[in-house]
XYZ file of C-alpha atoms in Angstrom:
237
model
C -33.430 37.228 -138.433
C -31.584 38.988 -141.186
C -30.034 35.548 -142.169
C -33.255 33.517 -142.254
C -35.003 36.271 -144.376
C -32.106 35.976 -146.906
C -33.636 32.697 -147.950
C -35.653 32.216 -151.131
C -37.830 29.383 -151.247
C -40.878 27.822 -152.623
C -44.372 27.140 -151.010
C -43.943 23.554 -150.621
C -40.500 24.034 -149.009
C -40.826 25.563 -145.529
C -38.219 26.704 -143.013
C -38.276 24.092 -140.153
C -37.597 25.317 -136.639
C -36.222 22.380 -134.724
C -33.345 21.362 -132.566
C -33.038 20.192 -130.029
C -36.127 22.196 -128.938
C -36.758 25.391 -130.779
C -39.016 26.923 -128.147
C -36.244 27.285 -125.435
C -34.666 30.125 -127.715
C -35.434 33.323 -125.869
C -36.711 34.902 -129.058
C -38.673 31.883 -130.231
C -42.031 33.761 -130.845
C -40.149 36.928 -132.124
C -38.496 34.865 -134.767
C -42.015 33.168 -135.823
C -43.558 36.564 -135.929
C -40.691 38.318 -138.009
C -39.820 35.775 -140.788
C -40.866 37.398 -143.963
C -44.344 36.333 -145.054
C -43.113 34.743 -148.243
C -41.465 31.746 -146.173
C -43.799 29.172 -144.762
C -42.876 27.815 -141.312
C -42.987 24.345 -139.747
C -42.046 23.846 -136.163
C -40.818 20.288 -134.497
C -41.307 20.676 -130.976
C -42.082 18.540 -127.755
C -44.537 21.297 -126.858
C -42.981 22.096 -123.355
C -43.946 25.761 -123.729
C -46.753 27.992 -122.570
C -49.465 27.367 -125.042
C -51.505 30.280 -123.988
C -48.874 32.730 -124.396
C -48.244 31.019 -127.867
C -51.920 31.405 -128.848
C -51.954 34.947 -127.990
C -48.910 36.032 -129.713
C -48.827 33.898 -132.943
C -51.332 34.109 -135.601
C -52.359 30.399 -136.549
C -52.410 31.210 -140.155
C -48.903 32.217 -140.035
C -47.920 28.328 -139.437
C -50.205 26.742 -141.783
C -49.847 25.736 -145.548
C -51.109 23.025 -147.907
C -49.334 19.924 -147.075
C -50.109 16.400 -146.245
C -49.047 16.784 -142.715
C -49.375 19.285 -139.946
C -47.080 22.309 -139.730
C -46.538 21.950 -135.804
C -45.438 18.485 -135.255
C -45.167 17.331 -131.754
C -42.746 14.586 -130.613
C -44.210 12.279 -127.969
C -41.640 10.615 -125.780
C -43.418 8.306 -123.412
C -40.247 7.862 -121.142
C -40.211 11.663 -120.278
C -43.724 12.863 -120.930
C -47.226 12.217 -119.710
C -49.850 11.675 -122.436
C -52.907 13.589 -121.200
C -51.365 16.796 -120.393
C -49.726 16.806 -123.988
C -53.165 15.781 -125.562
C -54.728 18.831 -123.682
C -52.305 21.160 -125.149
C -52.607 20.060 -128.612
C -56.417 20.039 -128.354
C -56.193 23.764 -127.063
C -53.779 24.605 -129.986
C -56.010 22.730 -132.790
C -59.148 24.458 -131.249
C -57.729 27.753 -131.700
C -56.903 27.131 -135.343
C -53.177 25.891 -135.239
C -52.154 22.954 -137.684
C -50.911 20.458 -135.285
C -50.249 16.997 -135.059
C -48.398 14.211 -132.855
C -45.614 11.779 -133.994
C -44.106 9.065 -131.843
C -41.044 7.122 -132.535
C -41.500 3.155 -132.877
C -38.735 2.323 -130.331
C -38.944 -1.322 -129.726
C -39.326 -0.889 -126.031
C -42.148 1.378 -126.490
C -44.023 0.361 -129.438
C -47.326 -0.697 -127.503
C -47.456 2.385 -125.571
C -47.001 4.457 -128.878
C -49.626 2.466 -130.461
C -52.107 2.875 -127.680
C -51.285 6.690 -127.551
C -51.948 6.609 -131.324
C -55.563 4.942 -131.051
C -56.493 7.267 -128.025
C -55.390 10.687 -129.893
C -57.101 9.538 -133.194
C -60.326 8.923 -131.115
C -60.070 12.648 -130.088
C -59.499 14.024 -133.547
C -55.732 14.483 -133.260
C -53.568 13.445 -136.135
C -51.111 10.993 -134.597
C -48.420 9.366 -136.912
C -45.430 7.004 -136.096
C -41.811 7.076 -137.188
C -39.432 4.232 -137.469
C -36.720 3.997 -134.748
C -33.462 4.787 -135.979
C -30.229 3.607 -134.091
C -28.953 0.379 -132.110
C -30.975 -1.268 -129.271
C -29.909 -4.533 -127.704
C -27.203 -5.025 -130.208
C -29.429 -4.590 -133.232
C -29.634 -1.932 -135.755
C -32.968 -0.370 -136.520
C -34.083 1.489 -139.589
C -34.235 1.444 -143.217
C -31.161 3.046 -144.808
C -30.187 3.752 -148.481
C -26.622 2.456 -147.869
C -26.019 -0.258 -145.627
C -23.484 0.155 -142.751
C -23.312 3.873 -143.435
C -24.300 4.809 -139.642
C -22.313 2.007 -138.039
C -18.981 3.660 -137.672
C -17.171 0.591 -138.582
C -15.462 1.909 -141.624
C -14.450 5.143 -143.248
C -14.871 5.951 -147.130
C -14.623 8.732 -149.462
C -17.605 9.654 -151.407
C -19.484 12.472 -153.361
C -22.501 13.663 -151.485
C -25.154 16.160 -152.230
C -27.936 17.171 -149.604
C -31.457 18.290 -150.568
C -31.685 20.224 -147.447
C -30.197 23.534 -146.153
C -29.094 22.574 -142.690
C -28.414 25.798 -140.514
C -26.806 25.539 -136.979
C -27.602 27.806 -134.289
C -25.089 30.336 -134.966
C -26.190 30.587 -138.805
C -23.331 28.175 -140.118
C -24.440 25.967 -142.802
C -23.299 22.307 -143.188
C -23.271 19.625 -145.787
C -25.116 17.133 -143.543
C -26.568 16.436 -139.987
C -23.612 14.255 -139.306
C -21.085 17.542 -139.938
C -23.369 19.620 -137.797
C -23.568 17.233 -134.760
C -20.088 16.101 -134.926
C -18.886 19.857 -135.049
C -17.094 19.581 -138.488
C -16.244 22.538 -140.585
C -19.397 24.284 -142.043
C -19.507 25.149 -145.728
C -20.675 28.769 -144.888
C -22.812 31.191 -142.938
C -26.287 32.427 -143.559
C -25.165 35.787 -142.604
C -22.311 35.911 -145.080
C -23.708 38.035 -147.998
C -21.367 36.561 -150.401
C -22.623 32.853 -149.550
C -24.761 31.329 -152.067
C -26.487 27.868 -152.088
C -25.167 25.459 -154.455
C -26.888 22.265 -155.654
C -23.777 20.390 -156.013
C -21.964 17.132 -155.060
C -19.293 17.814 -152.180
C -16.467 15.531 -151.320
C -16.723 13.639 -148.063
C -14.093 11.657 -146.325
C -16.099 10.238 -143.255
C -18.712 8.083 -145.168
C -19.662 5.383 -142.657
C -20.275 7.745 -139.955
C -23.285 9.292 -141.364
C -26.343 10.565 -139.262
C -29.439 8.318 -139.705
C -31.383 11.556 -140.483
C -29.516 11.893 -143.709
C -29.363 8.453 -144.915
C -32.716 6.826 -143.609
C -35.577 6.066 -146.407
C -38.314 7.873 -145.607
C -41.359 9.974 -147.211
C -40.859 13.022 -148.841
C -42.799 16.239 -148.320
C -45.685 14.714 -150.429
C -45.593 11.683 -148.050
C -44.596 9.544 -150.668
C -41.887 6.775 -149.448
C -38.532 6.332 -150.875
C -36.774 9.723 -150.256
C -33.464 10.214 -148.586
C -31.945 13.723 -147.588
C -28.705 13.107 -149.212
C -27.525 11.561 -152.630
C -24.316 9.510 -152.282
C -22.187 8.440 -155.343
C -18.652 7.150 -156.217
C -18.060 5.350 -153.016
C -14.476 4.307 -152.540
């Protein structure tokens, strides 16, 4: 909590609790209730937690802000989840004042199922949106990326890279990008270090070509305007 509450942000830049699955943290509800009120909160979750405990323990106004999308964004994975129980949970939370919607990834093997789920949820008054599938399937690379081949791991180049996000690992380490986080590369600092300061600057990177799709994909920004990427890259060598 001490680390998160050091952050100074804006109303339109929330702290996003995600993973993995943030609700499996033993202090999940405590964290939600003890982030300082100046910071807005978004949650990316599969909703596999006790919704009744959540409703009783968390003020819905604490996870709600003015934005073009819901503050609690539920991932629907048809290969591992049943839609109907998920819908019931979402409706219960929605009816108790929480800002919540469902998102489905348009995987080539699941597009029809996702679209049927979207139609069903919208008919019930649930905001259901789709996201582009990122990655390889049956030998084909899917996704819209700012730099061609940057996620294919077929080359390695040096670049200068700057992220628009503050990426914090579970132990408080701060990373240049999602690729560094997931690949276990050296962090640039730790949120608990009182001497650490966030710098809006380009940093040297020598593993361009092994990027994570989350950083390189072309997507909508926080205003739901398409064309944004999480990182800016220049001087590709």
